[in-house]
Short mmCIF file of C-alpha atoms in Angstrom, two decimals:
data_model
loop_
_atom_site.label_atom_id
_atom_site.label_comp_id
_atom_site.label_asym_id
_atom_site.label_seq_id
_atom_site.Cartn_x
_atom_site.Cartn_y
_atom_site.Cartn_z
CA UNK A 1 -113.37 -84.90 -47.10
CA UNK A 2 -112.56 -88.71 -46.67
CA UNK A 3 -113.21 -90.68 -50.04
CA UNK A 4 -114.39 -94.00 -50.10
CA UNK A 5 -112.96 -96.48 -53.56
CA UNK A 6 -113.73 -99.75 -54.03
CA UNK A 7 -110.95 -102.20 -53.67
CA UNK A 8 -110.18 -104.19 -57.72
CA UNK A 9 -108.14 -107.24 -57.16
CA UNK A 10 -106.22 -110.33 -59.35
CA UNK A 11 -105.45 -107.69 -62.23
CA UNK A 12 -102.11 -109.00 -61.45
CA UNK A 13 -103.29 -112.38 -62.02
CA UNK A 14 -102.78 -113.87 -58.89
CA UNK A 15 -101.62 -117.34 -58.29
CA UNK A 16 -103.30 -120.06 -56.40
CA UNK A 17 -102.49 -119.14 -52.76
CA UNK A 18 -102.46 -115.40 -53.07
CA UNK A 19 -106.17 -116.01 -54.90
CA UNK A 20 -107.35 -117.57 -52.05
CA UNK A 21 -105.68 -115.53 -48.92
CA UNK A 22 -107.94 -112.35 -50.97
CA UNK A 23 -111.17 -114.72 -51.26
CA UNK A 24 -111.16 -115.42 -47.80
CA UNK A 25 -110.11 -112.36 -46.44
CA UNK A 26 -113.37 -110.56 -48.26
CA UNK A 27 -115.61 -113.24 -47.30
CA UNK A 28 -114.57 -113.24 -44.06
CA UNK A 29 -116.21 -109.81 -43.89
CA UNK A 30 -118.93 -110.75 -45.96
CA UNK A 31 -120.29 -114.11 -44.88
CA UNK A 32 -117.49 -115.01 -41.68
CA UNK A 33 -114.38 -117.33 -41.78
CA UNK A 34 -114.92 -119.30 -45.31
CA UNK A 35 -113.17 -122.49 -46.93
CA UNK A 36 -112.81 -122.46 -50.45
CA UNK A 37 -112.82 -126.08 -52.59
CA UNK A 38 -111.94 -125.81 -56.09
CA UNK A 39 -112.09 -128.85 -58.72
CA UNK A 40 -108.70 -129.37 -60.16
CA UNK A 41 -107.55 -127.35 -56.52
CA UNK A 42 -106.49 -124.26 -58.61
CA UNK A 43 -107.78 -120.54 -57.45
CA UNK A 44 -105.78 -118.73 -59.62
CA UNK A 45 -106.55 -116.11 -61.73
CA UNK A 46 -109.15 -114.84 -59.44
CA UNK A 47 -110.34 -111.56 -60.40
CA UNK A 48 -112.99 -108.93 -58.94
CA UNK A 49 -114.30 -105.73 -56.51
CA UNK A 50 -115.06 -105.13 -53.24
CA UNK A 51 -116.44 -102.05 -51.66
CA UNK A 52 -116.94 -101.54 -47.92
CA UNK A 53 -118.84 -98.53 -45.90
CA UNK A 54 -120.12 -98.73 -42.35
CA UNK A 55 -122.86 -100.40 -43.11
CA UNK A 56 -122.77 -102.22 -46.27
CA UNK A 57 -120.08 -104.30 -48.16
CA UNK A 58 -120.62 -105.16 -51.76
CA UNK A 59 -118.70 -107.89 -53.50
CA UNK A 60 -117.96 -109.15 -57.33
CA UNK A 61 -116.01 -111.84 -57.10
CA UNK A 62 -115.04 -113.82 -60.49
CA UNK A 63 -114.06 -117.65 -59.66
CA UNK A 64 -112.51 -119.72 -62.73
CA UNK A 65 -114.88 -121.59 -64.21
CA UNK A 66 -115.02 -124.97 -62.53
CA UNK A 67 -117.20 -125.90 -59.65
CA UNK A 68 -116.72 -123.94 -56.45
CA UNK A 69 -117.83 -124.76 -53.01
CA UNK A 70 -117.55 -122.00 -50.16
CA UNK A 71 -117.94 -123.39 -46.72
CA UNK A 72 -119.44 -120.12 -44.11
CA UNK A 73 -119.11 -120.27 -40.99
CA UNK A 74 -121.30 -117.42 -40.58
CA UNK A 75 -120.79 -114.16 -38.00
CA UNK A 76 -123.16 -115.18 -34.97
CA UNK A 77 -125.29 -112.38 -35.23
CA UNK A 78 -128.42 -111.18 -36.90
CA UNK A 79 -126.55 -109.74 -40.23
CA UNK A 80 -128.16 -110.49 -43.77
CA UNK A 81 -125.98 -111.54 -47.13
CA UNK A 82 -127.38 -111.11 -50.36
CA UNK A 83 -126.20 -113.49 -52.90
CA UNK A 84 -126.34 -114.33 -56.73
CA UNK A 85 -124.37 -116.05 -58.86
CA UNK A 86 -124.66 -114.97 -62.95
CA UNK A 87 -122.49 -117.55 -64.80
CA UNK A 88 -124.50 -120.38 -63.55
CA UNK A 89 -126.27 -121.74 -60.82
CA UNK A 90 -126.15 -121.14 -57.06
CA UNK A 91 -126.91 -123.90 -54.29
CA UNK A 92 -127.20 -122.66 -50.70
CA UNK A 93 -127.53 -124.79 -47.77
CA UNK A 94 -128.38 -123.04 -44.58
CA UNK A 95 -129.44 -124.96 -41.40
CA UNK A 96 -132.06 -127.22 -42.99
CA UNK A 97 -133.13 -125.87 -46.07
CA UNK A 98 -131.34 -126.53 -49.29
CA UNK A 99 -132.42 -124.53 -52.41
CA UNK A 100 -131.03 -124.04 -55.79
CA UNK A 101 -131.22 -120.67 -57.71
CA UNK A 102 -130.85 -120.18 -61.69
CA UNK A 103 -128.26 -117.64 -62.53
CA UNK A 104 -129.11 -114.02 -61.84
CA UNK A 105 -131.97 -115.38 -59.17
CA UNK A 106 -130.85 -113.84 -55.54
CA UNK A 107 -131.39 -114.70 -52.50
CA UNK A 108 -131.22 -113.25 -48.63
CA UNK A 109 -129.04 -115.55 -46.59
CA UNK A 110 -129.07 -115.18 -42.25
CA UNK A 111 -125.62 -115.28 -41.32
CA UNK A 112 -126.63 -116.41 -37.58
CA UNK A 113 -124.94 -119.56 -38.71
CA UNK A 114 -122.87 -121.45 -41.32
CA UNK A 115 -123.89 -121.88 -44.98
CA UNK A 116 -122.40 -124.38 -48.24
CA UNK A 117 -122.35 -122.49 -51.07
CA UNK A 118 -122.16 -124.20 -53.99
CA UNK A 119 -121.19 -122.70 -57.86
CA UNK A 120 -121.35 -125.82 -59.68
CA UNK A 121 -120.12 -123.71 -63.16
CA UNK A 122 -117.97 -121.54 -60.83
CA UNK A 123 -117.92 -117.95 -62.74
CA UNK A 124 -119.06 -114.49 -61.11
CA UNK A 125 -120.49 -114.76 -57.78
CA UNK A 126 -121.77 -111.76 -56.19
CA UNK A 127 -122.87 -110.76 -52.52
CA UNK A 128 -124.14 -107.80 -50.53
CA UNK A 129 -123.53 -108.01 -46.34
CA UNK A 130 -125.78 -105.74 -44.44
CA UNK A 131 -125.07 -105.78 -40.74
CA UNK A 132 -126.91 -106.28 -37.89
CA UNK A 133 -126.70 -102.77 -36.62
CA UNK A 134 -128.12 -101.11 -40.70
CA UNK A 135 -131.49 -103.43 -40.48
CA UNK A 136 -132.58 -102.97 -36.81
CA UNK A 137 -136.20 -102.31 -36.96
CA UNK A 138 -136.58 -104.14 -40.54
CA UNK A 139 -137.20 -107.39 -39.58
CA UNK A 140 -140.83 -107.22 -40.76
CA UNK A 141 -139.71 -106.11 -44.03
CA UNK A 142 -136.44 -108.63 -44.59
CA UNK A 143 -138.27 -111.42 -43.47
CA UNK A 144 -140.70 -112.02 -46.56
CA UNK A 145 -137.59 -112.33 -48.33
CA UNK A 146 -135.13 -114.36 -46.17
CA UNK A 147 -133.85 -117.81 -47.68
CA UNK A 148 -136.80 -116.93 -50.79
CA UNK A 149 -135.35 -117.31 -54.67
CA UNK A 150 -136.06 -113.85 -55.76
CA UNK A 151 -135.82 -112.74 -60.00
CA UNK A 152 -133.92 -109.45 -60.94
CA UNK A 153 -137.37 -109.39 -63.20
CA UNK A 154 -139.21 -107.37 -60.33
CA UNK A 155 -138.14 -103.70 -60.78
CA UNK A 156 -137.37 -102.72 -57.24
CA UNK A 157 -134.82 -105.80 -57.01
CA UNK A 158 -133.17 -104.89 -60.34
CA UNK A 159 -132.86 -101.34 -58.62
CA UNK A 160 -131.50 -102.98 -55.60
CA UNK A 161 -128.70 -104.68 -57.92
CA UNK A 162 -128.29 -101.32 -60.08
CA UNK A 163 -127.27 -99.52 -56.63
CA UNK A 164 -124.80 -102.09 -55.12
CA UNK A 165 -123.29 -102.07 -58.80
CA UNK A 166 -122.86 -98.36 -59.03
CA UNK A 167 -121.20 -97.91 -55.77
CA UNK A 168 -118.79 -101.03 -56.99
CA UNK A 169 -117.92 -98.94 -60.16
CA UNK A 170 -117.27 -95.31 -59.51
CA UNK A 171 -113.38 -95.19 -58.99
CA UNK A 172 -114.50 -93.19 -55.65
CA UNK A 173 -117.26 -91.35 -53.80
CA UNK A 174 -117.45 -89.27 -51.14
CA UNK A 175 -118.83 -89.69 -47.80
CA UNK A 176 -121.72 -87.91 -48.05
CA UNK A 177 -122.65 -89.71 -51.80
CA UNK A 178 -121.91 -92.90 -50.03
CA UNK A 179 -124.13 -92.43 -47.15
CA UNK A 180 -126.95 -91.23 -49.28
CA UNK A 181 -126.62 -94.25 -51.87
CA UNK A 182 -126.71 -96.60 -48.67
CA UNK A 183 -129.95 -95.23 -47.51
CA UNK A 184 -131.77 -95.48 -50.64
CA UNK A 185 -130.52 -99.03 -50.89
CA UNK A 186 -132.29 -99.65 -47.63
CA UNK A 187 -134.93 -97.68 -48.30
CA UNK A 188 -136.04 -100.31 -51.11
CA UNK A 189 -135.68 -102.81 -49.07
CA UNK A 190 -139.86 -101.89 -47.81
CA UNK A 191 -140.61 -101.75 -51.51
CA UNK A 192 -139.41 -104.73 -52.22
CA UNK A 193 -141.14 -106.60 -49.53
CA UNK A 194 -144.15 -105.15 -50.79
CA UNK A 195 -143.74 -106.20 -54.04
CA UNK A 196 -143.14 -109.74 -52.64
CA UNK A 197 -145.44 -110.00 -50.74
CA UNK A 198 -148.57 -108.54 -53.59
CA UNK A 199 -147.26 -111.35 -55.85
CA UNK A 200 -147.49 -113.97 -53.00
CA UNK A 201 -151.15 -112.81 -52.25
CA UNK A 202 -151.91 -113.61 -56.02
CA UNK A 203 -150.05 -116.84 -56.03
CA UNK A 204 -152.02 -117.91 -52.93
CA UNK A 205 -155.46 -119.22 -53.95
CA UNK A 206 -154.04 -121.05 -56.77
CA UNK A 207 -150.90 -122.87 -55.08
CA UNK A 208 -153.30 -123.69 -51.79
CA UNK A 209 -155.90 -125.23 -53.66
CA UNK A 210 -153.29 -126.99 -55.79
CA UNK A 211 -151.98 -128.58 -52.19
CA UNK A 212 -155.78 -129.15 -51.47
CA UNK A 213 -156.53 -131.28 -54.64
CA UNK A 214 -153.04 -133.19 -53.88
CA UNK A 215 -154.19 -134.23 -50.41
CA UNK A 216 -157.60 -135.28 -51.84
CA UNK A 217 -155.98 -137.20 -54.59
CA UNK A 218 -154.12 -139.20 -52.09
CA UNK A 219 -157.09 -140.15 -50.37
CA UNK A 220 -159.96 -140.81 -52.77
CA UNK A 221 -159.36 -144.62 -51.88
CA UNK A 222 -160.32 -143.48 -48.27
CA UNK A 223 -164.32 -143.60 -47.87
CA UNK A 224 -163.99 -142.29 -44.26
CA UNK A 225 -161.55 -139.02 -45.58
CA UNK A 226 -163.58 -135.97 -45.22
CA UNK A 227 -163.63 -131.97 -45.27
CA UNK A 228 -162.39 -132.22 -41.92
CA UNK A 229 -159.52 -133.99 -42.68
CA UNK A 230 -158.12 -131.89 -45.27
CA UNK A 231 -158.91 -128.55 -43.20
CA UNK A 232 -156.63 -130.42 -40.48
CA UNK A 233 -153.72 -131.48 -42.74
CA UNK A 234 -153.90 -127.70 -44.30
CA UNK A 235 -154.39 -125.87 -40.88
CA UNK A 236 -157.48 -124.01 -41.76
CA UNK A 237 -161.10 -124.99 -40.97
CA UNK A 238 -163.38 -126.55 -43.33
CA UNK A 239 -165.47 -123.47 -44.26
CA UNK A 240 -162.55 -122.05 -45.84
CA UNK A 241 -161.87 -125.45 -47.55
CA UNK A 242 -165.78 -124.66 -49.05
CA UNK A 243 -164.75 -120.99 -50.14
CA UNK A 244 -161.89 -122.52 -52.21
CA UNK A 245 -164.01 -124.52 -54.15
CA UNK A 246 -166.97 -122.06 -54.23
CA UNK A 247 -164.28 -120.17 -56.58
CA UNK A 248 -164.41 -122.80 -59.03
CA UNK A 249 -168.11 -123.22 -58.96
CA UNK A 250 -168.46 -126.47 -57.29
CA UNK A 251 -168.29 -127.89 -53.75
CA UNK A 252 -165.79 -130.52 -51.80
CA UNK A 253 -168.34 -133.31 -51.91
CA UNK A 254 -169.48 -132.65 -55.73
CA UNK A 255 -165.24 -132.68 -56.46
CA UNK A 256 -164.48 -135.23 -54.11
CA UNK A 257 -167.68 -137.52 -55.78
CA UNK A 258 -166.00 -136.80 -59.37
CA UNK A 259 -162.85 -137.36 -58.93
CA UNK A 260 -163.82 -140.67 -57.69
CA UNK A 261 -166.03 -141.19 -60.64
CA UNK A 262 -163.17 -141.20 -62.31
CA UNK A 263 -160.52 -142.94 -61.12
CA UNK A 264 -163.46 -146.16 -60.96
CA UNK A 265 -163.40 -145.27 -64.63
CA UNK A 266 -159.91 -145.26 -65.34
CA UNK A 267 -159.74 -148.50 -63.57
CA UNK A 268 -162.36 -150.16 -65.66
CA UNK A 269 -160.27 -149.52 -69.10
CA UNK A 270 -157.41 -150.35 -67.46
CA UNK A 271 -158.24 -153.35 -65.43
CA UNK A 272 -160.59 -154.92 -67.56
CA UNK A 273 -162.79 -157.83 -65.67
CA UNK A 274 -159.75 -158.58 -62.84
CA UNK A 275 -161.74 -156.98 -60.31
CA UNK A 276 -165.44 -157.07 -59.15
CA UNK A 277 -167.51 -153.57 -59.34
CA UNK A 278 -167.80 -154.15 -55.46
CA UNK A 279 -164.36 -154.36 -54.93
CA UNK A 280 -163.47 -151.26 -57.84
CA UNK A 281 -165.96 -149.33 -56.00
CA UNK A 282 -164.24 -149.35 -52.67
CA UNK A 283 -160.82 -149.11 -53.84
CA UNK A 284 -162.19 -145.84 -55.05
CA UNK A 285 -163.71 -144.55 -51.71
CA UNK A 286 -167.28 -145.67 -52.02
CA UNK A 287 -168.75 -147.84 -49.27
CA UNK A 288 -171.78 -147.95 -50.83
CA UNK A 289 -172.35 -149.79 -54.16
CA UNK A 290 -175.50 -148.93 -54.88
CA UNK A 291 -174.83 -145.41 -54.81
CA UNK A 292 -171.84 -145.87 -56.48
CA UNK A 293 -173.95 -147.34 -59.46
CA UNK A 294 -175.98 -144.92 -59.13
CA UNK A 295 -173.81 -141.81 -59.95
CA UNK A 296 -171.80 -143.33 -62.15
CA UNK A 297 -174.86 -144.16 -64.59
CA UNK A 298 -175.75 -140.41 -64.31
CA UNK A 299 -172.15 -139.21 -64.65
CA UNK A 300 -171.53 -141.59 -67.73
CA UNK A 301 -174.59 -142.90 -69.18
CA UNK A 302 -173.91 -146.30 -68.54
CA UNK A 303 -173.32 -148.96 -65.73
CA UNK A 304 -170.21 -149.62 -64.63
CA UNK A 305 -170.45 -153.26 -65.90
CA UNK A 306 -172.04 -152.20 -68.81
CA UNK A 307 -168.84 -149.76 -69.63
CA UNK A 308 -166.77 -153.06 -69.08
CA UNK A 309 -168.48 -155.21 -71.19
CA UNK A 310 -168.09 -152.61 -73.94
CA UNK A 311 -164.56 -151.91 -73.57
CA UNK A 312 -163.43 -155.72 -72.15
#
């Protein structure tokens, strides 16, 4: 029965150009044809694992500590790398999206085209290549996760990670063990998507009316900027805009009206007498000064030229 053992390089300590002709010859099948900068322009010493079966590779690879920058070229199809970095930080650049991962964060690269990966503190870098051919028919499960910074803190990711680092370990398996570790490495894959997606459907509420406050904080000087607006720059329509702040208990109009309130406030102690009320009043949105007087009296139990007087 054909065994499959993982392959442990650099116990030989390698020097700087065999280091690198093993670096790029596993990343090649990992993440496509790769160039490897090192500061001080020294690989060796490189040390680490790689394990390959028909449709997954697994690689540990540990860099010297100094800042490494991998240059992918990628493999032209629709294979996904998974990639972490423990002894420090990871920086990926893929196509137009740059994102920076703490150590032990991972993330799921396309390699439909070339990447910069960047280990400022150098160290252990590791990455999992699933082919094309493994994740046909999981595209609506990998792509909640592509090019996403994912913690090892959610339990079906840390199983993920304990998988790829058993097969890496056992001096050898089988075929049969192999093919039956694979699948349930897959198999998670739907879990985890699940799990992603559940804490994304919590996040939501909170993070999109965070964005909706931003975009009316930006505008309060606007008189003219209304519900519509907002629903527009979010892409959803302005009843929805209402059910946000129905979960809080108030309405657009009764948040949009305080926030104002308060910024003419804030402007008062800070501005002292260098402005008129008229003209504090429509830097602040309202095109109306009697009605700004008006709520502002009720809001703060004074005038707004009474509140300067006070504080002047």
């Amino acid at each position: 029965m054909e065994t499959i053992r993982p392959l442990k390089f650099g116990t030989l300590s390698l020097p700087d150009r065999e280091s690198r002709i093993v670096c790029r010859t596993i990343l090649l099948d990992m993440l496509g044809e790769a160039t490897i900068n090192v500061t001080g322009g020294d690989l060796s010493g490189v040390t680490g694992l790689f394990w390959k079966y028909v449709s997954l590779s697994l690689a540990t690879i540990y860099f010297p500590r100094v800042s490494i920058n991998l240059m992918a070229r990628g493999v032209n199809g629709s294979d996904v790398v998974i990639m972490r970095a423990i002894d420090g930080p990871l920086v990926i650049q893929h196509r137009n999206k740059r994102i920076e991962l703490a150590p032990h964060d991972i993330i799921f690269v396309p390699a439909d085209a070339s990447s910069n990966i960047e280990l400022p503190e150098g160290g252990r870098f590791d990455c999992a290549h699933m082919p094309a051919y493994a994740i046909a028919g999981m595209s609506d499960h990998l792509k909640p996760l592509i090019m996403k910074k994912l913690s090892t803190d959610c339990l079906p990711l840390g199983l993920l990670t304990n998988y790829a680092g058993y097969l890496l370990r056992q001096e050898y398996q089988s075929e049969q063990d192999a093919a039956m570790m694979v699948a349930h490495f897959y198999d998670l894959l739907p879990v985890l998507t699940q799990h992603v997606n559940s804490i994304a459907a919590q996040e939501a509420p909170q993070t999109r009316m965070a964005s909706i406050k931003a975009v009316i904080e930006n505008n309060l000087a606007n008189g003219n900027f209304s519900i519509a607006d907002v629903a527009e720059l979010q892409g959803v329509t302005p009843r929805a805009i209402q059910k946000f702040f129905s979960r809080e208990g108030t309405t657009f109009s009764k948040y949009v009206l305080e926030r104002r309130l308060a910024l003419a406030k804030d402007k008062i102690l800070k501005d002292g007498s260098t402005l008129s009320i008229s003209q504090m009043a429509y830097d602040c949105g309202f095109n109306d000064l009697s009605y700004f007087n008006r709520t502002f009296r009720a809001r703060y139990d004074a005038r707004p030229s009474d509140l300067r007087r006070m504080y002047a």
